[in-house]
PDB file of C-alpha atoms and ligand atoms in Angstrom:
ATOM      1  CA  ALA U   1     -55.829 -22.598 -65.724  1.00  0.00           C
ATOM      2  CA  VAL U   2     -56.608 -24.186 -69.028  1.00  0.00           C
ATOM      3  CA  GLN U   3     -53.488 -24.707 -71.423  1.00  0.00           C
ATOM      4  CA  ARG U   4     -51.809 -26.042 -74.507  1.00  0.00           C
ATOM      5  CA  THR U   5     -48.899 -28.007 -74.700  1.00  0.00           C
ATOM      6  CA  PHE U   6     -47.947 -29.253 -78.136  1.00  0.00           C
ATOM      7  CA  SER U   7     -47.035 -33.422 -78.704  1.00  0.00           C
ATOM      8  CA  ILE U   8     -45.583 -35.471 -81.003  1.00  0.00           C
ATOM      9  CA  ILE U   9     -45.912 -39.445 -81.379  1.00  0.00           C
ATOM     10  CA  LYS U  10     -42.508 -40.140 -82.612  1.00  0.00           C
ATOM     11  CA  PRO U  11     -41.974 -42.708 -85.412  1.00  0.00           C
ATOM     12  CA  ASP U  12     -41.221 -45.489 -83.099  1.00  0.00           C
ATOM     13  CA  ALA U  13     -44.644 -45.412 -81.814  1.00  0.00           C
ATOM     14  CA  THR U  14     -46.277 -44.839 -85.426  1.00  0.00           C
ATOM     15  CA  LYS U  15     -44.060 -47.475 -86.606  1.00  0.00           C
ATOM     16  CA  ARG U  16     -45.447 -50.175 -84.141  1.00  0.00           C
ATOM     17  CA  ASN U  17     -49.339 -48.475 -85.201  1.00  0.00           C
ATOM     18  CA  LEU U  18     -49.279 -47.333 -81.726  1.00  0.00           C
ATOM     19  CA  THR U  19     -51.155 -44.169 -82.491  1.00  0.00           C
ATOM     20  CA  GLY U  20     -53.940 -45.364 -80.599  1.00  0.00           C
ATOM     21  CA  LYS U  21     -53.054 -46.425 -77.776  1.00  0.00           C
ATOM     22  CA  VAL U  22     -51.259 -43.376 -77.209  1.00  0.00           C
ATOM     23  CA  ASN U  23     -53.919 -41.209 -77.960  1.00  0.00           C
ATOM     24  CA  ALA U  24     -56.294 -43.464 -75.489  1.00  0.00           C
ATOM     25  CA  MET U  25     -53.632 -42.855 -72.589  1.00  0.00           C
ATOM     26  CA  ILE U  26     -53.777 -38.819 -73.231  1.00  0.00           C
ATOM     27  CA  GLU U  27     -57.417 -38.921 -73.314  1.00  0.00           C
ATOM     28  CA  ASP U  28     -57.186 -41.227 -70.342  1.00  0.00           C
ATOM     29  CA  ALA U  29     -55.305 -38.003 -68.378  1.00  0.00           C
ATOM     30  CA  GLY U  30     -57.925 -35.584 -69.026  1.00  0.00           C
ATOM     31  CA  LEU U  31     -56.729 -33.934 -72.039  1.00  0.00           C
ATOM     32  CA  ARG U  32     -58.448 -33.261 -75.354  1.00  0.00           C
ATOM     33  CA  ILE U  33     -56.496 -33.534 -78.570  1.00  0.00           C
ATOM     34  CA  VAL U  34     -57.701 -30.106 -79.968  1.00  0.00           C
ATOM     35  CA  GLY U  35     -55.301 -30.374 -83.107  1.00  0.00           C
ATOM     36  CA  GLN U  36     -53.677 -33.080 -84.921  1.00  0.00           C
ATOM     37  CA  ARG U  37     -51.740 -34.156 -87.921  1.00  0.00           C
ATOM     38  CA  ARG U  38     -49.690 -37.040 -89.698  1.00  0.00           C
ATOM     39  CA  VAL U  39     -46.597 -35.918 -91.224  1.00  0.00           C
ATOM     40  CA  HIS U  40     -43.060 -36.823 -92.489  1.00  0.00           C
ATOM     41  CA  LEU U  41     -40.457 -34.377 -90.816  1.00  0.00           C
ATOM     42  CA  SER U  42     -38.379 -33.054 -93.191  1.00  0.00           C
ATOM     43  CA  GLU U  43     -34.659 -32.778 -92.025  1.00  0.00           C
ATOM     44  CA  ALA U  44     -34.900 -28.837 -92.063  1.00  0.00           C
ATOM     45  CA  GLN U  45     -38.227 -29.399 -89.895  1.00  0.00           C
ATOM     46  CA  ALA U  46     -36.623 -31.450 -87.059  1.00  0.00           C
ATOM     47  CA  LYS U  47     -33.227 -29.432 -87.033  1.00  0.00           C
ATOM     48  CA  ARG U  48     -35.452 -26.626 -86.434  1.00  0.00           C
ATOM     49  CA  PHE U  49     -37.665 -27.774 -83.935  1.00  0.00           C
ATOM     50  CA  TYR U  50     -34.809 -29.375 -81.795  1.00  0.00           C
ATOM     51  CA  GLU U  51     -32.693 -26.137 -82.540  1.00  0.00           C
ATOM     52  CA  VAL U  52     -32.139 -25.559 -78.725  1.00  0.00           C
ATOM     53  CA  HIS U  53     -30.532 -29.113 -78.447  1.00  0.00           C
ATOM     54  CA  ALA U  54     -27.990 -27.942 -81.469  1.00  0.00           C
ATOM     55  CA  GLU U  55     -24.846 -28.314 -79.498  1.00  0.00           C
ATOM     56  CA  ARG U  56     -25.796 -31.456 -77.722  1.00  0.00           C
ATOM     57  CA  PRO U  57     -23.766 -34.437 -78.498  1.00  0.00           C
ATOM     58  CA  PHE U  58     -27.025 -36.493 -79.572  1.00  0.00           C
ATOM     59  CA  TYR U  59     -28.669 -34.247 -81.633  1.00  0.00           C
ATOM     60  CA  GLY U  60     -27.567 -35.776 -84.998  1.00  0.00           C
ATOM     61  CA  ASP U  61     -28.852 -39.296 -83.832  1.00  0.00           C
ATOM     62  CA  LEU U  62     -32.193 -36.842 -82.868  1.00  0.00           C
ATOM     63  CA  VAL U  63     -32.647 -35.545 -85.853  1.00  0.00           C
ATOM     64  CA  ASN U  64     -32.344 -38.565 -87.716  1.00  0.00           C
ATOM     65  CA  PHE U  65     -34.507 -40.694 -85.545  1.00  0.00           C
ATOM     66  CA  MET U  66     -37.333 -37.720 -85.948  1.00  0.00           C
ATOM     67  CA  THR U  67     -37.084 -37.880 -89.547  1.00  0.00           C
ATOM     68  CA  SER U  68     -36.836 -41.567 -90.255  1.00  0.00           C
ATOM     69  CA  GLY U  69     -40.858 -42.279 -90.239  1.00  0.00           C
ATOM     70  CA  PRO U  70     -44.142 -40.508 -90.135  1.00  0.00           C
ATOM     71  CA  VAL U  71     -45.317 -38.664 -86.846  1.00  0.00           C
ATOM     72  CA  VAL U  72     -48.311 -37.305 -85.687  1.00  0.00           C
ATOM     73  CA  VAL U  73     -48.286 -33.671 -84.628  1.00  0.00           C
ATOM     74  CA  GLN U  74     -50.987 -32.785 -81.830  1.00  0.00           C
ATOM     75  CA  VAL U  75     -52.284 -29.867 -79.468  1.00  0.00           C
ATOM     76  CA  LEU U  76     -54.229 -30.938 -76.443  1.00  0.00           C
ATOM     77  CA  GLU U  77     -55.791 -29.012 -74.519  1.00  0.00           C
ATOM     78  CA  GLY U  78     -56.967 -29.449 -70.529  1.00  0.00           C
ATOM     79  CA  GLU U  79     -56.255 -28.194 -67.361  1.00  0.00           C
ATOM     80  CA  ASN U  80     -52.926 -27.585 -66.703  1.00  0.00           C
ATOM     81  CA  ALA U  81     -51.935 -29.649 -69.675  1.00  0.00           C
ATOM     82  CA  ILE U  82     -48.060 -28.774 -69.558  1.00  0.00           C
ATOM     83  CA  ALA U  83     -47.639 -30.902 -66.580  1.00  0.00           C
ATOM     84  CA  ALA U  84     -50.418 -33.441 -67.027  1.00  0.00           C
ATOM     85  CA  TYR U  85     -49.111 -34.314 -70.704  1.00  0.00           C
ATOM     86  CA  ARG U  86     -45.748 -34.819 -68.501  1.00  0.00           C
ATOM     87  CA  ASP U  87     -46.836 -36.686 -65.833  1.00  0.00           C
ATOM     88  CA  VAL U  88     -48.536 -39.247 -68.344  1.00  0.00           C
ATOM     89  CA  MET U  89     -45.657 -39.556 -70.658  1.00  0.00           C
ATOM     90  CA  GLY U  90     -43.527 -40.505 -67.965  1.00  0.00           C
ATOM     91  CA  ALA U  91     -39.468 -39.891 -67.848  1.00  0.00           C
ATOM     92  CA  THR U  92     -37.714 -38.796 -70.964  1.00  0.00           C
ATOM     93  CA  ASN U  93     -35.545 -41.988 -70.334  1.00  0.00           C
ATOM     94  CA  PRO U  94     -37.566 -45.072 -70.476  1.00  0.00           C
ATOM     95  CA  SER U  95     -35.968 -46.805 -67.726  1.00  0.00           C
ATOM     96  CA  GLU U  96     -36.692 -44.135 -65.087  1.00  0.00           C
ATOM     97  CA  ALA U  97     -40.356 -43.725 -66.532  1.00  0.00           C
ATOM     98  CA  LYS U  98     -42.813 -44.498 -63.961  1.00  0.00           C
ATOM     99  CA  PRO U  99     -45.496 -47.822 -64.242  1.00  0.00           C
ATOM    100  CA  GLY U 100     -48.392 -46.594 -65.795  1.00  0.00           C
ATOM    101  CA  THR U 101     -46.989 -43.569 -68.327  1.00  0.00           C
ATOM    102  CA  ILE U 102     -46.657 -43.291 -72.153  1.00  0.00           C
ATOM    103  CA  ARG U 103     -42.954 -44.203 -71.845  1.00  0.00           C
ATOM    104  CA  ALA U 104     -43.069 -46.796 -69.773  1.00  0.00           C
ATOM    105  CA  ALA U 105     -45.446 -48.781 -71.416  1.00  0.00           C
ATOM    106  CA  PHE U 106     -44.135 -48.109 -75.003  1.00  0.00           C
ATOM    107  CA  ALA U 107     -40.635 -46.132 -75.331  1.00  0.00           C
ATOM    108  CA  GLU U 108     -37.728 -48.595 -76.632  1.00  0.00           C
ATOM    109  CA  SER U 109     -34.909 -46.103 -75.819  1.00  0.00           C
ATOM    110  CA  ILE U 110     -34.205 -42.731 -74.805  1.00  0.00           C
ATOM    111  CA  ASP U 111     -34.307 -42.024 -78.888  1.00  0.00           C
ATOM    112  CA  ALA U 112     -36.993 -43.916 -79.349  1.00  0.00           C
ATOM    113  CA  ASN U 113     -38.970 -42.775 -76.419  1.00  0.00           C
ATOM    114  CA  THR U 114     -42.502 -42.828 -77.979  1.00  0.00           C
ATOM    115  CA  VAL U 115     -43.915 -38.824 -77.421  1.00  0.00           C
ATOM    116  CA  HIS U 116     -42.556 -35.303 -76.452  1.00  0.00           C
ATOM    117  CA  GLY U 117     -44.337 -32.918 -75.133  1.00  0.00           C
ATOM    118  CA  SER U 118     -43.875 -29.205 -74.578  1.00  0.00           C
ATOM    119  CA  ASP U 119     -41.868 -27.912 -71.155  1.00  0.00           C
ATOM    120  CA  ALA U 120     -43.205 -24.603 -70.342  1.00  0.00           C
ATOM    121  CA  PRO U 121     -46.230 -22.298 -71.957  1.00  0.00           C
ATOM    122  CA  GLU U 122     -43.777 -20.417 -73.657  1.00  0.00           C
ATOM    123  CA  THR U 123     -41.973 -23.800 -75.787  1.00  0.00           C
ATOM    124  CA  ALA U 124     -45.634 -24.524 -76.221  1.00  0.00           C
ATOM    125  CA  ALA U 125     -46.245 -21.509 -77.922  1.00  0.00           C
ATOM    126  CA  GLU U 126     -43.598 -21.624 -80.213  1.00  0.00           C
ATOM    127  CA  GLU U 127     -44.194 -25.506 -81.031  1.00  0.00           C
ATOM    128  CA  ILE U 128     -47.168 -24.953 -82.199  1.00  0.00           C
ATOM    129  CA  ALA U 129     -47.045 -22.201 -84.270  1.00  0.00           C
ATOM    130  CA  GLN U 130     -44.351 -24.123 -85.918  1.00  0.00           C
ATOM    131  CA  PHE U 131     -47.120 -27.114 -87.226  1.00  0.00           C
ATOM    132  CA  PHE U 132     -50.367 -25.654 -87.000  1.00  0.00           C
ATOM    133  CA  THR U 133     -52.264 -22.197 -87.645  1.00  0.00           C
ATOM    134  CA  ASP U 134     -55.079 -21.407 -85.720  1.00  0.00           C
ATOM    135  CA  ASP U 135     -58.207 -22.615 -87.923  1.00  0.00           C
ATOM    136  CA  GLN U 136     -56.519 -26.088 -87.666  1.00  0.00           C
ATOM    137  CA  ILE U 137     -57.140 -25.982 -83.841  1.00  0.00           C
ATOM    138  CA  VAL U 138     -60.351 -26.607 -82.986  1.00  0.00           C
ATOM    139  CA  GLY U 139     -61.170 -26.724 -79.030  1.00  0.00           C
TER     140      GLY U 139
HETATM  141  P1  CMP Y   1     -37.989 -34.881 -76.340  1.00  0.00           P
HETATM  142  O1  CMP Y   1     -38.694 -34.613 -75.589  1.00  0.00           O
HETATM  143  O2  CMP Y   1     -38.464 -35.012 -78.037  1.00  0.00           O
HETATM  144  O3  CMP Y   1     -36.779 -33.737 -76.747  1.00  0.00           O
HETATM  145  C1  CMP Y   1     -35.335 -33.772 -76.998  1.00  0.00           C
HETATM  146  C2  CMP Y   1     -35.079 -35.478 -76.736  1.00  0.00           C
HETATM  147  O4  CMP Y   1     -33.970 -35.643 -77.418  1.00  0.00           O
HETATM  148  C3  CMP Y   1     -35.410 -36.249 -75.945  1.00  0.00           C
HETATM  149  O5  CMP Y   1     -36.870 -36.219 -75.890  1.00  0.00           O
HETATM  150  C4  CMP Y   1     -34.846 -37.547 -76.194  1.00  0.00           C
HETATM  151  O6  CMP Y   1     -35.477 -38.739 -77.101  1.00  0.00           O
HETATM  152  C5  CMP Y   1     -33.790 -37.111 -76.848  1.00  0.00           C
HETATM  153  N1  CMP Y   1     -32.559 -37.266 -76.276  1.00  0.00           N
HETATM  154  C6  CMP Y   1     -31.433 -38.522 -76.590  1.00  0.00           C
HETATM  155  N2  CMP Y   1     -30.750 -38.213 -75.587  1.00  0.00           N
HETATM  156  C7  CMP Y   1     -30.973 -37.296 -75.027  1.00  0.00           C
HETATM  157  C8  CMP Y   1     -30.333 -37.111 -73.540  1.00  0.00           C
HETATM  158  N3  CMP Y   1     -28.913 -37.448 -73.061  1.00  0.00           N
HETATM  159  N4  CMP Y   1     -30.822 -35.809 -72.543  1.00  0.00           N
HETATM  160  C9  CMP Y   1     -31.940 -35.685 -72.865  1.00  0.00           C
HETATM  161  N5  CMP Y   1     -32.595 -35.980 -74.573  1.00  0.00           N
HETATM  162  C10 CMP Y   1     -31.971 -36.939 -74.978  1.00  0.00           C
END
């Protein structure tokens, strides 16, 4: 079925001017970018977005990194978009990401791993709603 997923192009990628290259890989994977905005996350926004990881040891570094520069928040649409995007992103840890994936191509470390993508339909809806109103998504 056609699904939507939420994506973030992270500060390591915007810093290296890789937004277009990442978007090309997204589109080559058959996903459509139906909403997109560049934003510098506040600490409050980053903390809320990653609240599920609040008790993990990497939470502080993750929030610091995600607020260190601009990000691009996106809504991607396509057949099985959540799994399709996870496939093209590659593993969270770039040392485990398969060749041909975004993280294998560009990620610098497990934090500076270039992209985020939702892991399930419920989280996708929740994450999209944190950054987009319905009229900002044009399919
Ligand atoms: P992301 O998909 O944005 O979700 C949480 C992020 O935490 C993850 O990508 C990684 O960039 C970062 N992270 C840092 N350390 C870890 C870890 N040990 N396990 C999972 N995620 C981690």
